[in-house]
Amino acid sequence: MWHPALDLIGKRAGWRVLALTKSNCGPASLTYYQWQLKRAYTECDDWQDWRMETIRQEKAEIVVLAGFFDGGNQGPGKDTTPQVWRDALAKTIRALPEGTKSFVLGAIPSRSASPAECVASNTTDLTRCAVPAAEALPDQSGWSGAAGLTGQTYVDVDPWFCTDTCPAVIAGQLVYSGRFHIAGGYAEYLSGSIEEIMSPALAARK
C-alpha cells in the first residue's frame, strides 16, 4: 500500500524501487498463521527466505519495512506481543546486507468499519467518519523498538492520520482503501513527508 509513495520518491530521486510483498506475510521474521486455512503459513516461511535472498542479490542499499501487526499473527494460543514483534523485526533487519539502511514504518490506525463506505453515506458531514485517536492508534512500540535495537530509523506515521480524531478524508484525499490499507492517492500525498525523512540516506548513496 506504500508503493505509490515510494515509487514517486524513487522517480524524483533517481532510485529503482523494488516491492517485495506477499499477502498476510509481514516483514517480521516469524512463522505466521493462515487464519482462512487454519494452519501455519508455511508459504510465508518460503517467501521470507526468497525475500532475503532477493535483497542480497539486488544489493539493496535502502530497505523500507511495513506491514500489519494485531497480536494474532502467529495464530491461536500464541500471543504476538509488541515485544515479540520487536524482536522478530530486529531479526529481519540484522539479516540484511551490511551497510543497508532501514526505515521502519509504523502501523496505520485501525478502523472497525470501512471508511470509504462511511464517506459515501455521509458526503455532507464527513465528521461522522472520524474516529477518536485513542481508539484507533495502534501500539507502535514493536516497530519503534526494533528500530531502536538495531540503530535504524523509525518513521512515526501517527501524525499523518490523526490528531484528536482520525478522519476518513484528509486534504481532500480519501485516506483508506478498505479497513486495513491506505488509498493510493493518499500514499502519493504522503510521499513528500516520507522523502524528507529518507533524504539523508537517499543523498548519501547517490
Short mmCIF file of C-alpha atoms in Angstrom, two decimals:
data_model
loop_
_atom_site.label_atom_id
_atom_site.label_comp_id
_atom_site.label_asym_id
_atom_site.label_seq_id
_atom_site.Cartn_x
_atom_site.Cartn_y
_atom_site.Cartn_z
CA MET A 1 0.00 0.00 0.00
CA TRP A 2 3.01 2.31 0.45
CA HIS A 3 4.33 1.57 -3.04
CA PRO A 4 2.71 4.62 -4.74
CA ALA A 5 4.60 6.89 -2.32
CA LEU A 6 7.91 5.04 -2.64
CA ASP A 7 7.58 4.89 -6.42
CA LEU A 8 7.25 8.68 -6.60
CA ILE A 9 10.22 9.11 -4.27
CA GLY A 10 12.30 6.79 -6.44
CA LYS A 11 11.41 8.68 -9.61
CA ARG A 12 12.22 12.04 -8.05
CA ALA A 13 15.49 10.88 -6.51
CA GLY A 14 16.64 8.60 -9.32
CA TRP A 15 16.33 5.33 -7.42
CA ARG A 16 14.96 1.98 -8.57
CA VAL A 17 12.19 0.79 -6.25
CA LEU A 18 11.51 -2.93 -5.88
CA ALA A 19 8.38 -4.01 -3.97
CA LEU A 20 8.66 -7.37 -2.17
CA THR A 21 5.26 -8.27 -0.76
CA LYS A 22 3.09 -11.29 -0.01
CA SER A 23 -0.46 -11.17 1.31
CA ASN A 24 -0.70 -11.81 5.08
CA CYS A 25 3.08 -12.24 5.25
CA GLY A 26 4.77 -9.43 7.15
CA PRO A 27 8.29 -8.04 7.50
CA ALA A 28 8.96 -9.56 10.92
CA SER A 29 10.81 -12.89 10.88
CA LEU A 30 8.02 -15.07 12.28
CA THR A 31 6.12 -18.18 11.30
CA TYR A 32 2.74 -16.61 10.54
CA TYR A 33 -0.65 -18.26 10.80
CA GLN A 34 -3.08 -18.51 7.88
CA TRP A 35 -6.45 -17.93 9.52
CA GLN A 36 -8.50 -18.88 6.47
CA LEU A 37 -6.71 -22.22 6.12
CA LYS A 38 -6.37 -22.68 9.89
CA ARG A 39 -2.73 -23.73 9.74
CA ALA A 40 0.80 -22.39 9.85
CA TYR A 41 1.51 -20.22 6.83
CA THR A 42 4.48 -22.23 5.57
CA GLU A 43 4.32 -20.47 2.21
CA CYS A 44 5.26 -17.31 4.07
CA ASP A 45 8.33 -19.04 5.52
CA ASP A 46 9.45 -19.88 1.99
CA TRP A 47 8.69 -16.34 0.84
CA GLN A 48 10.75 -14.83 3.65
CA ASP A 49 13.77 -16.90 2.57
CA TRP A 50 13.25 -15.74 -1.01
CA ARG A 51 12.84 -12.13 0.14
CA MET A 52 16.16 -12.06 1.97
CA GLU A 53 17.97 -13.75 -0.91
CA THR A 54 16.50 -11.24 -3.35
CA ILE A 55 17.60 -8.33 -1.16
CA ARG A 56 21.13 -9.76 -1.07
CA GLN A 57 21.23 -10.38 -4.82
CA GLU A 58 19.93 -6.89 -5.58
CA LYS A 59 22.46 -5.38 -3.15
CA ALA A 60 19.69 -3.23 -1.74
CA GLU A 61 21.05 -0.08 -0.13
CA ILE A 62 17.79 1.04 1.49
CA VAL A 63 15.02 -1.24 2.80
CA VAL A 64 11.63 0.02 3.99
CA LEU A 65 9.74 -2.33 6.31
CA ALA A 66 5.97 -2.03 6.71
CA GLY A 67 3.10 -4.34 7.49
CA PHE A 68 0.24 -5.24 9.79
CA PHE A 69 0.52 -6.27 13.44
CA ASP A 70 -2.53 -7.16 15.52
CA GLY A 71 -1.22 -9.58 18.13
CA GLY A 72 -2.64 -12.61 16.34
CA ASN A 73 -0.06 -13.02 13.61
CA GLN A 74 1.10 -16.42 14.92
CA GLY A 75 -2.32 -17.95 15.42
CA PRO A 76 -4.38 -19.41 18.29
CA GLY A 77 -2.64 -19.68 21.62
CA LYS A 78 0.36 -17.63 20.50
CA ASP A 79 0.17 -14.04 21.61
CA THR A 80 2.33 -11.96 19.32
CA THR A 81 3.10 -9.21 21.80
CA PRO A 82 4.75 -5.93 20.80
CA GLN A 83 7.95 -7.34 22.29
CA VAL A 84 7.74 -10.47 20.13
CA TRP A 85 7.08 -8.28 17.09
CA ARG A 86 10.01 -6.02 18.03
CA ASP A 87 12.46 -8.90 18.30
CA ALA A 88 11.25 -10.53 15.07
CA LEU A 89 11.56 -7.25 13.17
CA ALA A 90 15.03 -6.72 14.61
CA LYS A 91 15.95 -10.21 13.39
CA THR A 92 14.92 -9.22 9.86
CA ILE A 93 16.93 -6.01 9.98
CA ARG A 94 20.04 -7.77 11.30
CA ALA A 95 19.86 -10.26 8.44
CA LEU A 96 20.07 -7.50 5.84
CA PRO A 97 23.35 -6.94 3.99
CA GLU A 98 25.94 -4.98 5.95
CA GLY A 99 25.56 -1.25 5.44
CA THR A 100 21.92 -1.42 4.36
CA LYS A 101 19.90 1.49 5.72
CA SER A 102 16.46 0.54 7.06
CA PHE A 103 13.32 2.59 7.60
CA VAL A 104 10.62 1.05 9.80
CA LEU A 105 7.16 2.47 9.06
CA GLY A 106 4.76 2.17 11.95
CA ALA A 107 1.32 0.61 11.57
CA ILE A 108 -1.58 2.75 10.39
CA PRO A 109 -4.61 3.41 12.63
CA SER A 110 -7.20 0.61 12.66
CA ARG A 111 -10.84 1.04 11.71
CA SER A 112 -13.78 -1.16 12.72
CA ALA A 113 -15.72 -0.36 9.54
CA SER A 114 -14.89 0.70 6.00
CA PRO A 115 -14.13 4.45 5.95
CA ALA A 116 -14.91 4.62 2.22
CA GLU A 117 -18.43 3.30 2.80
CA CYS A 118 -18.92 5.84 5.58
CA VAL A 119 -17.79 8.67 3.31
CA ALA A 120 -20.14 7.53 0.57
CA SER A 121 -23.04 7.63 3.04
CA ASN A 122 -22.10 10.93 4.69
CA THR A 123 -20.87 13.20 1.91
CA THR A 124 -22.25 16.33 3.59
CA ASP A 125 -20.88 15.59 7.06
CA LEU A 126 -17.53 13.79 6.98
CA THR A 127 -17.04 14.31 10.71
CA ARG A 128 -19.27 11.28 11.17
CA CYS A 129 -16.50 9.20 9.60
CA ALA A 130 -13.79 10.31 12.04
CA VAL A 131 -12.95 8.06 14.99
CA PRO A 132 -11.25 9.02 18.27
CA ALA A 133 -7.47 8.69 18.08
CA ALA A 134 -7.44 6.91 21.43
CA GLU A 135 -9.48 4.09 19.87
CA ALA A 136 -7.70 3.87 16.53
CA LEU A 137 -3.99 4.43 17.12
CA PRO A 138 -2.04 1.16 17.43
CA ASP A 139 0.72 0.25 19.85
CA GLN A 140 3.84 1.25 17.92
CA SER A 141 6.38 0.01 20.48
CA GLY A 142 7.21 -3.10 18.47
CA TRP A 143 8.06 -1.03 15.40
CA SER A 144 9.93 1.72 17.21
CA GLY A 145 11.63 -0.79 19.48
CA ALA A 146 13.04 -2.75 16.54
CA ALA A 147 14.49 0.42 15.05
CA GLY A 148 15.98 1.33 18.41
CA LEU A 149 17.56 -2.09 18.92
CA THR A 150 19.22 -2.01 15.51
CA GLY A 151 20.13 1.66 15.24
CA GLN A 152 17.82 2.19 12.26
CA THR A 153 15.12 4.80 11.60
CA TYR A 154 11.58 4.52 12.93
CA VAL A 155 9.01 6.52 10.97
CA ASP A 156 6.14 7.66 13.19
CA VAL A 157 3.13 7.69 10.85
CA ASP A 158 0.57 8.62 13.53
CA PRO A 159 0.60 12.40 12.82
CA TRP A 160 -0.20 11.71 9.17
CA PHE A 161 -3.52 10.11 10.16
CA CYS A 162 -4.71 11.52 13.47
CA THR A 163 -4.86 14.49 15.80
CA ASP A 164 -7.56 14.07 18.45
CA THR A 165 -9.52 12.14 15.84
CA CYS A 166 -8.61 10.09 12.77
CA PRO A 167 -10.56 11.40 9.75
CA ALA A 168 -11.51 9.37 6.71
CA VAL A 169 -10.65 12.27 4.38
CA ILE A 170 -7.54 14.47 4.74
CA ALA A 171 -6.61 17.33 2.42
CA GLY A 172 -9.34 16.23 0.05
CA GLN A 173 -7.90 12.71 -0.16
CA LEU A 174 -9.72 9.54 0.84
CA VAL A 175 -7.32 8.06 3.38
CA TYR A 176 -8.29 4.39 3.34
CA SER A 177 -8.82 1.67 0.81
CA GLY A 178 -10.86 -0.83 2.82
CA ARG A 179 -10.20 -1.08 6.55
CA PHE A 180 -6.56 -2.11 6.58
CA HIS A 181 -4.85 -0.24 3.75
CA ILE A 182 -4.35 3.37 2.76
CA ALA A 183 -5.59 4.58 -0.61
CA GLY A 184 -3.06 5.03 -3.40
CA GLY A 185 -3.83 8.73 -3.72
CA TYR A 186 -3.19 9.34 -0.04
CA ALA A 187 0.06 7.38 -0.22
CA GLU A 188 1.16 9.67 -3.04
CA TYR A 189 0.12 12.69 -0.96
CA LEU A 190 2.44 11.49 1.83
CA SER A 191 5.41 10.88 -0.46
CA GLY A 192 6.97 14.27 0.31
CA SER A 193 6.84 13.66 4.06
CA ILE A 194 8.42 10.24 3.68
CA GLU A 195 11.07 11.55 1.30
CA GLU A 196 12.03 14.26 3.79
CA ILE A 197 12.73 11.62 6.43
CA MET A 198 14.65 9.43 3.98
CA SER A 199 16.55 12.29 2.33
CA PRO A 200 19.89 11.81 4.15
CA ALA A 201 20.05 8.17 3.06
CA LEU A 202 18.90 8.99 -0.47
CA ALA A 203 21.53 11.72 -0.84
CA ALA A 204 24.36 9.76 0.76
CA ARG A 205 24.01 6.83 -1.64
CA LYS A 206 23.73 8.63 -4.96
#
